Tab-separated table of C-alpha atoms and ligand atoms in Angstrom:
chain	number	residue	atom	x	y	z
A	159	MET	CA	104.179	45.751	107.917
A	160	SER	CA	102.295	43.520	110.360
A	161	GLY	CA	99.634	43.932	113.037
A	162	ALA	CA	96.936	46.607	113.048
A	163	PRO	CA	96.884	48.943	110.045
A	164	ALA	CA	98.554	52.286	110.585
A	165	GLY	CA	95.878	53.832	108.424
A	166	VAL	CA	95.720	57.107	106.577
A	167	VAL	CA	97.523	60.146	107.972
A	168	VAL	CA	96.396	63.501	106.583
A	169	VAL	CA	98.711	66.491	106.998
A	170	GLY	CA	96.734	69.731	107.026
A	171	ALA	CA	93.294	69.999	108.658
A	172	GLY	CA	91.793	72.507	106.251
A	173	LEU	CA	89.179	72.012	103.531
A	174	GLY	CA	91.143	69.383	101.598
A	175	GLY	CA	92.134	67.494	104.759
A	176	ILE	CA	88.629	67.151	106.158
A	177	ARG	CA	87.122	66.368	102.755
A	178	VAL	CA	89.546	63.525	102.040
A	179	ALA	CA	88.851	62.057	105.486
A	180	GLU	CA	85.091	62.373	104.971
A	181	SER	CA	85.260	60.867	101.487
A	182	LEU	CA	87.388	57.930	102.713
A	183	ARG	CA	84.646	57.025	105.191
A	184	ALA	CA	81.934	57.562	102.552
A	185	ASN	CA	83.795	55.116	100.294
A	186	GLY	CA	83.948	52.390	102.917
A	187	TYR	CA	87.460	52.893	104.296
A	188	THR	CA	87.397	51.462	107.830
A	189	GLY	CA	91.044	51.852	108.909
A	190	PRO	CA	92.344	54.562	111.243
A	191	ILE	CA	92.311	58.139	109.921
A	192	THR	CA	94.425	60.797	111.633
A	193	LEU	CA	94.023	64.447	110.664
A	194	ILE	CA	96.911	66.659	111.795
A	195	GLY	CA	96.472	70.439	111.689
A	196	ALA	CA	98.986	73.129	112.619
A	197	GLU	CA	96.260	75.627	113.536
A	198	ALA	CA	94.620	75.557	116.969
A	199	HIS	CA	91.160	75.364	115.334
A	200	PRO	CA	89.086	72.497	113.995
A	201	PRO	CA	88.756	72.524	110.179
A	202	TYR	CA	87.046	75.720	109.032
A	203	ASP	CA	86.032	77.326	105.772
A	204	ARG	CA	88.207	80.090	104.312
A	205	PRO	CA	85.916	81.798	101.742
A	206	PRO	CA	83.824	83.511	104.479
A	207	LEU	CA	86.974	85.047	106.022
A	208	SER	CA	87.118	87.873	103.458
A	209	LYS	CA	83.318	88.175	103.330
A	210	SER	CA	80.945	87.447	106.244
A	211	VAL	CA	83.672	87.291	108.907
A	212	LEU	CA	85.106	90.719	107.973
A	213	LEU	CA	81.565	92.075	107.690
A	214	GLY	CA	80.990	90.963	111.297
A	215	LYS	CA	78.233	88.476	110.382
A	216	ASP	CA	80.141	85.299	111.353
A	217	ASP	CA	82.635	84.499	114.100
A	218	ARG	CA	82.969	80.761	113.475
A	219	VAL	CA	82.917	79.022	110.137
A	220	ASP	CA	83.647	75.413	111.125
A	221	LEU	CA	83.309	72.831	108.371
A	222	LYS	CA	82.007	70.163	110.764
A	223	PRO	CA	80.222	70.021	114.114
A	224	THR	CA	82.498	69.032	117.035
A	225	GLU	CA	80.882	65.595	117.442
A	226	TYR	CA	81.559	64.670	113.791
A	227	PHE	CA	85.124	63.540	114.429
A	228	ALA	CA	84.306	61.013	117.175
A	229	GLU	CA	81.215	59.796	115.314
A	230	SER	CA	83.291	59.173	112.176
A	231	SER	CA	86.294	57.709	114.031
A	232	ILE	CA	88.585	60.435	112.706
A	233	GLU	CA	91.336	61.412	115.117
A	234	LEU	CA	91.739	65.186	114.919
A	235	ARG	CA	95.049	66.499	116.234
A	236	MET	CA	94.950	70.304	116.339
A	237	GLY	CA	97.862	72.608	117.100
A	238	GLU	CA	100.328	69.973	115.873
A	239	ARG	CA	102.699	70.375	112.985
A	240	VAL	CA	104.306	67.746	110.795
A	241	SER	CA	107.950	68.767	110.547
A	242	ALA	CA	109.393	65.899	108.488
A	243	ILE	CA	108.415	62.923	106.371
A	244	SER	CA	110.311	59.721	105.712
A	245	PRO	CA	108.767	57.912	102.726
A	246	ASP	CA	111.228	55.002	103.145
A	247	ASP	CA	110.042	54.332	106.717
A	248	HIS	CA	106.425	55.403	106.024
A	249	THR	CA	106.585	57.822	108.961
A	250	VAL	CA	105.891	61.458	109.771
A	251	THR	CA	107.457	63.492	112.582
A	252	ILE	CA	105.002	65.585	114.590
A	253	GLU	CA	105.874	68.639	116.680
A	254	ARG	CA	103.811	70.876	118.930
A	255	PRO	CA	104.624	74.571	118.560
A	256	ASP	CA	103.405	75.160	122.164
A	257	ASP	CA	105.701	72.417	123.520
A	258	PRO	CA	109.140	72.585	121.834
A	259	ALA	CA	110.328	69.444	123.641
A	260	HIS	CA	107.612	67.339	122.021
A	261	SER	CA	108.580	65.232	119.015
A	262	GLU	CA	106.720	62.140	117.956
A	263	THR	CA	106.876	59.708	115.065
A	264	MET	CA	103.738	58.263	113.478
A	265	VAL	CA	103.552	55.431	110.942
A	266	TYR	CA	101.221	55.589	107.944
A	267	ASP	CA	99.922	53.181	105.329
A	268	ALA	CA	98.886	56.097	103.112
A	269	LEU	CA	99.799	59.746	103.581
A	270	VAL	CA	97.857	62.740	102.232
A	271	LEU	CA	99.467	66.175	102.057
A	272	ALA	CA	96.960	69.065	102.117
A	273	THR	CA	98.992	71.864	103.646
A	274	GLY	CA	97.700	74.797	101.610
A	275	LEU	CA	99.437	78.129	101.225
A	276	THR	CA	101.068	80.876	103.195
A	277	PRO	CA	100.490	84.488	102.086
A	278	ARG	CA	103.334	86.432	100.531
A	279	ALA	CA	104.327	89.317	102.806
A	280	LEU	CA	105.736	92.674	101.729
A	281	PRO	CA	109.355	92.643	102.904
A	282	GLY	CA	110.049	94.982	105.802
A	283	THR	CA	106.449	95.154	107.033
A	284	GLU	CA	106.608	92.292	109.531
A	285	GLY	CA	105.548	93.508	112.954
A	286	VAL	CA	104.240	96.876	111.726
A	287	GLN	CA	100.883	97.431	113.397
A	288	GLY	CA	98.010	97.859	110.942
A	289	VAL	CA	99.603	95.819	108.119
A	290	HIS	CA	97.762	92.547	107.477
A	291	VAL	CA	97.616	89.476	105.297
A	292	LEU	CA	94.557	87.196	105.173
A	293	ARG	CA	94.729	83.428	105.147
A	294	THR	CA	93.566	82.168	108.554
A	295	ILE	CA	90.638	82.858	110.853
A	296	ASP	CA	93.104	84.403	113.300
A	297	ASP	CA	94.225	86.798	110.511
A	298	ALA	CA	90.584	87.680	109.789
A	299	LEU	CA	89.631	88.297	113.425
A	300	THR	CA	92.765	90.405	114.029
A	301	LEU	CA	92.036	92.505	110.937
A	302	ARG	CA	88.370	92.811	111.883
A	303	GLY	CA	89.358	93.984	115.363
A	304	GLU	CA	91.080	97.041	113.843
A	305	ILE	CA	88.300	98.101	111.456
A	306	ASP	CA	86.279	100.154	113.937
A	307	SER	CA	89.247	102.340	114.897
A	308	ALA	CA	90.395	102.859	111.282
A	309	ALA	CA	89.217	105.387	108.697
A	310	ARG	CA	91.400	104.800	105.618
A	311	ALA	CA	92.490	101.472	104.212
A	312	VAL	CA	94.802	100.585	101.353
A	313	VAL	CA	94.446	97.103	99.861
A	314	ILE	CA	97.529	96.054	97.899
A	315	GLY	CA	96.794	93.548	95.136
A	316	ALA	CA	93.486	93.259	93.250
A	317	GLY	CA	93.239	89.486	92.931
A	318	PHE	CA	90.133	87.763	94.272
A	319	ILE	CA	91.063	88.112	97.944
A	320	GLY	CA	92.180	91.759	97.565
A	321	CYS	CA	88.942	92.640	95.725
A	322	GLU	CA	86.805	90.924	98.364
A	323	VAL	CA	88.652	92.604	101.233
A	324	ALA	CA	88.307	96.000	99.519
A	325	ALA	CA	84.555	95.398	99.140
A	326	SER	CA	84.140	94.284	102.765
A	327	LEU	CA	86.143	97.201	104.201
A	328	ASN	CA	84.143	99.584	101.994
A	329	GLN	CA	80.919	98.039	103.279
A	330	ARG	CA	82.225	98.519	106.841
A	331	GLY	CA	82.423	102.264	106.147
A	332	LEU	CA	86.161	102.719	105.511
A	333	SER	CA	87.568	104.882	102.759
A	334	VAL	CA	89.356	102.253	100.609
A	335	THR	CA	92.043	102.480	97.924
A	336	LEU	CA	92.757	99.330	95.906
A	337	VAL	CA	96.236	99.273	94.326
A	338	GLU	CA	97.196	96.898	91.509
A	339	PRO	CA	100.204	96.957	89.151
A	340	ALA	CA	98.272	95.153	86.348
A	341	PRO	CA	95.973	97.198	84.079
A	342	THR	CA	92.815	95.991	85.882
A	343	PRO	CA	91.789	93.864	88.861
A	344	LEU	CA	91.692	90.104	88.149
A	345	ALA	CA	93.530	90.618	84.839
A	346	ALA	CA	95.607	87.443	85.164
A	347	ALA	CA	92.537	85.299	85.846
A	348	LEU	CA	89.835	86.862	83.685
A	349	GLY	CA	91.570	89.243	81.245
A	350	THR	CA	91.396	93.021	81.156
A	351	GLU	CA	87.917	93.403	79.569
A	352	VAL	CA	86.154	91.636	82.433
A	353	GLY	CA	88.711	93.214	84.790
A	354	ALA	CA	87.452	96.634	83.672
A	355	LEU	CA	83.904	95.627	84.649
A	356	VAL	CA	85.228	94.709	88.091
A	357	THR	CA	86.964	98.109	88.319
A	358	ARG	CA	83.616	99.706	87.497
A	359	LEU	CA	81.910	97.707	90.275
A	360	HIS	CA	84.412	98.925	92.874
A	361	GLN	CA	84.291	102.511	91.669
A	362	ALA	CA	80.479	102.513	91.725
A	363	ASN	CA	80.710	101.598	95.405
A	364	GLY	CA	83.182	104.379	96.138
A	365	VAL	CA	86.507	102.483	96.157
A	366	ASP	CA	89.462	104.395	94.690
A	367	VAL	CA	91.012	101.908	92.219
A	368	ARG	CA	94.643	102.627	91.242
A	369	THR	CA	95.815	100.255	88.520
A	370	GLY	CA	99.041	100.087	86.520
A	371	VAL	CA	101.068	101.172	89.522
A	372	GLY	CA	103.023	99.268	92.142
A	373	VAL	CA	103.897	99.995	95.751
A	374	GLU	CA	107.197	101.649	96.554
A	375	GLU	CA	107.016	101.680	100.320
A	376	ILE	CA	104.796	101.136	103.342
A	377	VAL	CA	105.229	104.155	105.597
A	378	ASP	CA	105.041	103.833	109.382
A	379	ASP	CA	105.770	105.978	112.429
A	380	GLY	CA	108.040	103.372	114.012
A	381	THR	CA	105.139	101.376	115.410
A	382	ALA	CA	102.053	101.606	113.233
A	383	VAL	CA	101.391	102.100	109.543
A	384	THR	CA	100.592	105.651	108.430
A	385	GLY	CA	100.466	105.298	104.660
A	386	VAL	CA	101.595	103.770	101.399
A	387	ARG	CA	103.835	105.394	98.802
A	388	LEU	CA	103.196	104.251	95.241
A	389	ALA	CA	105.824	103.816	92.535
A	390	ASP	CA	104.537	106.940	90.745
A	391	GLY	CA	105.231	109.002	93.894
A	392	THR	CA	101.607	109.214	95.101
A	393	ALA	CA	101.339	109.194	98.903
A	394	LEU	CA	98.225	107.507	100.301
A	395	ASP	CA	97.315	107.941	103.972
A	396	ALA	CA	96.308	104.698	105.667
A	397	ASP	CA	95.728	103.354	109.140
A	398	LEU	CA	95.009	99.871	107.780
A	399	VAL	CA	96.876	98.086	104.964
A	400	VAL	CA	95.943	94.646	103.653
A	401	VAL	CA	98.485	92.892	101.464
A	402	GLY	CA	96.970	90.452	98.960
A	403	ILE	CA	99.852	89.773	96.595
A	404	GLY	CA	99.574	86.019	96.311
A	405	SER	CA	100.606	82.996	98.346
A	406	ILE	CA	103.288	80.343	98.447
A	407	PRO	CA	102.704	76.561	98.741
A	408	VAL	CA	103.578	75.215	102.210
A	409	VAL	CA	106.217	72.542	101.520
A	410	ASP	CA	108.961	73.267	104.084
A	411	TYR	CA	108.324	69.983	105.936
A	412	LEU	CA	109.250	68.042	102.764
A	413	ASP	CA	112.919	69.081	102.945
A	414	GLY	CA	115.030	65.939	102.788
A	415	SER	CA	112.034	63.684	102.016
A	416	GLY	CA	112.917	63.286	98.331
A	417	ILE	CA	109.291	64.083	97.379
A	418	GLU	CA	109.384	65.919	94.070
A	419	LEU	CA	108.289	69.549	93.865
A	420	ALA	CA	106.972	71.224	90.711
A	421	PRO	CA	109.167	73.942	89.194
A	422	ARG	CA	108.214	77.474	90.238
A	423	GLU	CA	107.498	78.482	86.612
A	424	SER	CA	104.780	75.792	86.465
A	425	GLY	CA	103.153	77.011	89.664
A	426	GLY	CA	105.360	75.248	92.226
A	427	GLY	CA	103.863	73.051	94.941
A	428	ILE	CA	103.985	69.265	95.185
A	429	ALA	CA	104.288	67.478	91.832
A	430	CYS	CA	101.588	64.813	91.363
A	431	ASP	CA	100.237	62.532	88.666
A	432	ALA	CA	96.740	63.117	87.273
A	433	ARG	CA	95.123	61.440	90.319
A	434	GLY	CA	97.164	62.997	93.127
A	435	ALA	CA	100.034	60.517	93.670
A	436	THR	CA	103.363	62.158	94.493
A	437	SER	CA	106.782	60.786	93.550
A	438	ALA	CA	106.846	58.736	96.805
A	439	PRO	CA	104.878	55.486	97.165
A	440	ASP	CA	101.583	55.816	99.099
A	441	VAL	CA	101.936	59.604	99.390
A	442	TYR	CA	99.286	61.848	97.798
A	443	ALA	CA	98.821	65.624	97.678
A	444	LEU	CA	95.766	67.762	96.968
A	445	GLY	CA	94.295	71.215	97.232
A	446	ASP	CA	96.096	74.533	96.979
A	447	VAL	CA	99.518	72.962	97.617
A	448	ALA	CA	99.270	70.302	94.914
A	449	ASN	CA	100.337	70.575	91.280
A	450	TRP	CA	98.563	67.768	89.396
A	451	ALA	CA	99.312	66.543	85.885
A	452	THR	CA	96.466	67.528	83.566
A	453	GLY	CA	96.518	64.515	81.272
A	454	ASP	CA	97.478	66.587	78.185
A	455	GLY	CA	101.149	66.736	79.130
A	456	GLY	CA	100.760	69.836	81.284
A	457	THR	CA	100.375	70.435	85.011
A	458	ARG	CA	98.165	72.763	87.023
A	459	ARG	CA	98.098	74.114	90.578
A	460	VAL	CA	94.755	75.728	91.457
A	461	GLU	CA	93.807	77.765	94.531
A	462	HIS	CA	90.020	77.310	94.576
A	463	TRP	CA	87.490	75.683	96.896
A	464	THR	CA	85.618	73.380	94.481
A	465	HIS	CA	88.844	72.189	92.910
A	466	THR	CA	90.153	71.174	96.352
A	467	VAL	CA	86.961	69.238	97.125
A	468	GLU	CA	87.120	67.419	93.774
A	469	GLN	CA	90.762	66.444	94.313
A	470	ALA	CA	89.980	65.211	97.847
A	471	THR	CA	87.243	62.986	96.424
A	472	GLU	CA	89.602	61.635	93.763
A	473	VAL	CA	92.381	60.846	96.263
A	474	ALA	CA	89.966	59.203	98.709
A	475	HIS	CA	88.603	57.005	95.904
A	476	ARG	CA	92.130	56.007	94.980
A	477	ILE	CA	93.184	55.131	98.524
A	478	ALA	CA	89.917	53.305	99.288
A	479	GLN	CA	90.077	51.611	95.852
A	480	SER	CA	86.484	52.650	95.314
A	481	ASP	CA	84.620	51.953	92.070
A	482	ASN	CA	82.063	54.681	92.798
A	483	MET	CA	81.613	57.068	89.885
A	484	ILE	CA	82.898	60.619	90.199
A	485	PRO	CA	80.699	62.761	87.935
A	486	ALA	CA	82.556	64.948	85.433
A	487	ALA	CA	82.314	68.660	86.204
A	488	PRO	CA	83.770	71.782	84.608
A	489	ALA	CA	86.166	73.865	86.723
A	490	TYR	CA	84.279	76.304	88.956
A	491	PHE	CA	84.960	79.106	91.395
A	492	TRP	CA	83.172	82.137	92.713
A	493	SER	CA	83.789	85.429	94.469
A	494	ASP	CA	81.360	87.635	96.408
A	495	GLN	CA	81.787	91.400	96.164
A	496	TYR	CA	79.189	94.004	97.278
A	497	GLY	CA	76.524	91.312	97.551
A	498	LEU	CA	77.115	90.316	93.923
A	499	LYS	CA	78.154	86.751	93.127
A	500	ILE	CA	80.844	86.556	90.450
A	501	GLN	CA	81.030	83.008	89.079
A	502	VAL	CA	83.563	81.459	86.746
A	503	LEU	CA	82.772	78.149	85.078
A	504	GLY	CA	85.391	76.564	82.797
A	505	ARG	CA	88.967	77.688	82.327
A	506	PRO	CA	89.243	81.207	80.897
A	507	ALA	CA	92.632	82.433	79.694
A	508	PRO	CA	93.360	86.171	79.505
A	509	THR	CA	94.197	85.689	75.812
A	510	ASP	CA	90.825	84.050	74.967
A	511	GLU	CA	88.323	85.909	72.806
A	512	LEU	CA	85.680	87.565	74.985
A	513	HIS	CA	81.970	87.747	74.116
A	514	LEU	CA	80.144	90.112	76.451
A	515	VAL	CA	76.488	89.207	75.897
A	516	ASP	CA	74.773	91.003	78.765
A	517	ASP	CA	75.736	94.081	80.777
A	518	ASP	CA	73.321	96.330	82.662
A	519	GLY	CA	76.048	98.448	84.243
A	520	THR	CA	76.381	96.175	87.300
A	521	LYS	CA	75.478	92.590	86.408
A	522	PHE	CA	77.082	91.023	83.372
A	523	LEU	CA	77.528	87.757	81.485
A	524	ALA	CA	80.471	86.923	79.215
A	525	TYR	CA	81.635	83.839	77.347
A	526	TYR	CA	85.259	83.035	76.518
A	527	SER	CA	86.372	81.118	73.420
A	528	ARG	CA	89.608	79.818	71.909
A	529	ASP	CA	89.957	78.472	68.358
A	530	GLY	CA	86.191	78.801	67.920
A	531	LEU	CA	85.323	76.682	70.974
A	532	LEU	CA	83.723	77.753	74.265
A	533	THR	CA	86.273	77.748	77.125
A	534	ALA	CA	84.439	79.474	79.977
A	535	VAL	CA	81.544	81.614	81.138
A	536	VAL	CA	81.798	84.411	83.687
A	537	GLY	CA	78.785	86.044	85.262
A	538	ALA	CA	78.182	88.675	87.913
A	539	GLY	CA	74.709	88.324	89.422
A	540	LYS	CA	73.858	85.785	86.693
A	541	VAL	CA	73.675	82.484	88.569
A	542	GLY	CA	71.037	80.843	86.343
A	543	ALA	CA	72.692	81.763	83.052
A	544	VAL	CA	76.137	80.630	84.253
A	545	MET	CA	74.898	77.272	85.494
A	546	LYS	CA	72.958	76.636	82.275
A	547	THR	CA	76.330	76.577	80.472
A	548	ARG	CA	77.610	73.568	82.479
A	549	PRO	CA	76.785	70.809	79.938
A	550	LYS	CA	78.285	72.863	77.102
A	551	LEU	CA	81.610	72.986	78.944
A	552	LEU	CA	81.793	69.208	79.278
A	553	THR	CA	82.094	68.633	75.523
A	554	PRO	CA	83.788	70.741	72.819
A	555	THR	CA	81.111	73.316	71.946
A	556	PRO	CA	81.458	75.844	69.115
A	557	ILE	CA	81.090	79.353	70.503
A	558	ALA	CA	78.708	80.072	67.606
A	559	ASP	CA	76.232	77.548	69.096
A	560	VAL	CA	76.395	79.303	72.467
A	561	LEU	CA	75.875	82.778	71.003
A	562	GLU	CA	73.016	81.930	68.638
B	1553	LIG	C1	90.319	84.675	102.493
B	1553	LIG	C2	90.058	83.585	101.496
B	1553	LIG	C3	88.904	83.627	100.713
B	1553	LIG	C4	88.670	82.636	99.754
B	1553	LIG	N1	87.523	82.706	98.989
B	1553	LIG	C5	87.300	81.780	98.030
B	1553	LIG	C6	86.138	81.861	97.200
B	1553	LIG	O1	85.327	82.765	97.324
B	1553	LIG	N2	85.980	80.915	96.223
B	1553	LIG	C7	86.869	79.890	96.035
B	1553	LIG	O2	86.690	79.063	95.130
B	1553	LIG	N3	87.976	79.780	96.838
B	1553	LIG	C8	88.200	80.702	97.820
B	1553	LIG	N4	89.304	80.595	98.631
B	1553	LIG	C9	90.249	79.465	98.414
B	1553	LIG	C10	89.870	78.216	99.223
B	1553	LIG	O3	89.541	78.562	100.527
B	1553	LIG	C11	91.070	77.274	99.174
B	1553	LIG	O4	91.172	76.815	97.842
B	1553	LIG	C12	90.945	76.083	100.132
B	1553	LIG	O5	90.893	76.509	101.467
B	1553	LIG	C13	92.147	75.149	99.948
B	1553	LIG	O6	92.092	74.120	100.884
B	1553	LIG	P1	93.421	73.332	101.320
B	1553	LIG	O7	92.938	72.243	102.215
B	1553	LIG	O8	94.227	73.016	100.140
B	1553	LIG	O9	94.269	74.394	102.157
B	1553	LIG	P2	93.922	75.155	103.498
B	1553	LIG	O10	92.461	75.401	103.605
B	1553	LIG	O11	94.814	76.333	103.543
B	1553	LIG	O12	94.356	74.145	104.654
B	1553	LIG	C14	95.699	73.797	104.861
B	1553	LIG	C15	95.918	73.569	106.353
B	1553	LIG	O13	97.149	72.878	106.503
B	1553	LIG	C16	97.767	73.335	107.695
B	1553	LIG	N5	99.207	72.997	107.651
B	1553	LIG	C17	100.169	73.577	106.875
B	1553	LIG	N6	101.374	73.005	107.103
B	1553	LIG	C18	101.167	72.036	108.025
B	1553	LIG	C19	102.023	71.081	108.664
B	1553	LIG	N7	103.335	70.998	108.364
B	1553	LIG	N8	101.489	70.258	109.594
B	1553	LIG	C20	100.141	70.312	109.886
B	1553	LIG	N9	99.285	71.190	109.299
B	1553	LIG	C21	99.795	72.031	108.383
B	1553	LIG	C22	97.501	74.820	107.660
B	1553	LIG	O14	97.670	75.396	108.934
B	1553	LIG	C23	96.056	74.864	107.164
B	1553	LIG	O15	95.146	74.873	108.225
B	1553	LIG	C24	89.590	81.581	99.597
B	1553	LIG	C25	90.751	81.530	100.392
B	1553	LIG	C26	90.990	82.522	101.320
B	1553	LIG	C27	92.238	82.478	102.161
């Protein structure tokens, strides 16, 4: 390639996209950076969508002020979608959903894929008024717009987003039922013992938690939702239904590119080495869509905020060939429910041994261990105690030392 550098093209202007662009500049990268985002909004933060936005406290949750992009020489292209990639030519094809005739090719030196997830829908509910998923700010504002005229909500799926939505709708005065086929909320992430504490939290706030039962059917009157029928035959009335049954990595634009995807049984998404490189030269992936090698022969795809930021930093360092140190940090994520911060530090597995060391009926603190070693700490309303565990999660620490 000759002439001016084509620079770094980032596909996906969400958290991972903006953070890789920001970190490239922070690490001295001076070439062009183009950030392409399919949504008609500048990069915004998703965690508040199920919390302060639904509660009516925030309307905008932008990650950067408008002037940031010009000041940092980052070209932000909103409302544009990358529809194809040619690793051999080092090009992407860009389309504009609002202008079907538009198709443009852009050359890259390095390409970063940060295209996130799309929520799984319940088949047959598309277009039924009152049935929602939550991934984008448009989803959140549409859902919020229906809260005042609703009385009864059913939230399907008690993962983190389902639990947060149930809490927010409850706090907005709706009668809420939370439905989950697993034995407790958050069972897959935190195990059933901590899941039971989360059930207790929801019940204490008046949410009807139905676990161990799936959904048979969403009932509507031809236009709008009227209820949900559970697999055990229970009929729940509802004028608002939120479906939180997981999400799928956005990889459709990679068809025909030859870029390797991870098998579905290992989490799917874009297969990467342990520092974010895909199977194509000069193409990297990060964030919710990326499935990185873990260095111990495994792979992992994670759908959490801090993890995305850490991967963006790693990829930016690699592209900018920076020697700057990236400090080691244990895995971390959080969830806010009923004003209580639930924090998870480390990597708990549902099969780990659980050590509940503090529980006052609302707030709690629990450690997880495997083969005698500390794997994680989970706290609700226990910020100080959780954070104190950080150094112990950076080296193998006997659980006995933590409990003494
Ligand atoms: C409601 C909600 C609450 C959350 N709360 C928490 C929390 O409390 N704690 C926590 O740790 N994590 C939380 N998360 C997860 C966290 O927000 C994600 O891990 C993070 O947003 C991932 O960033 P990303 O850049 O990988 O993807 P995203 O933020 O999803 O950004 C991807 C962007 O790529 C765009 N895109 C997709 N395809 C294309 C294409 N072909 N061309 C151009 N653009 C494209 C999409 O439109 C999207 O804007 C929450 C997520 C949601 C949805």
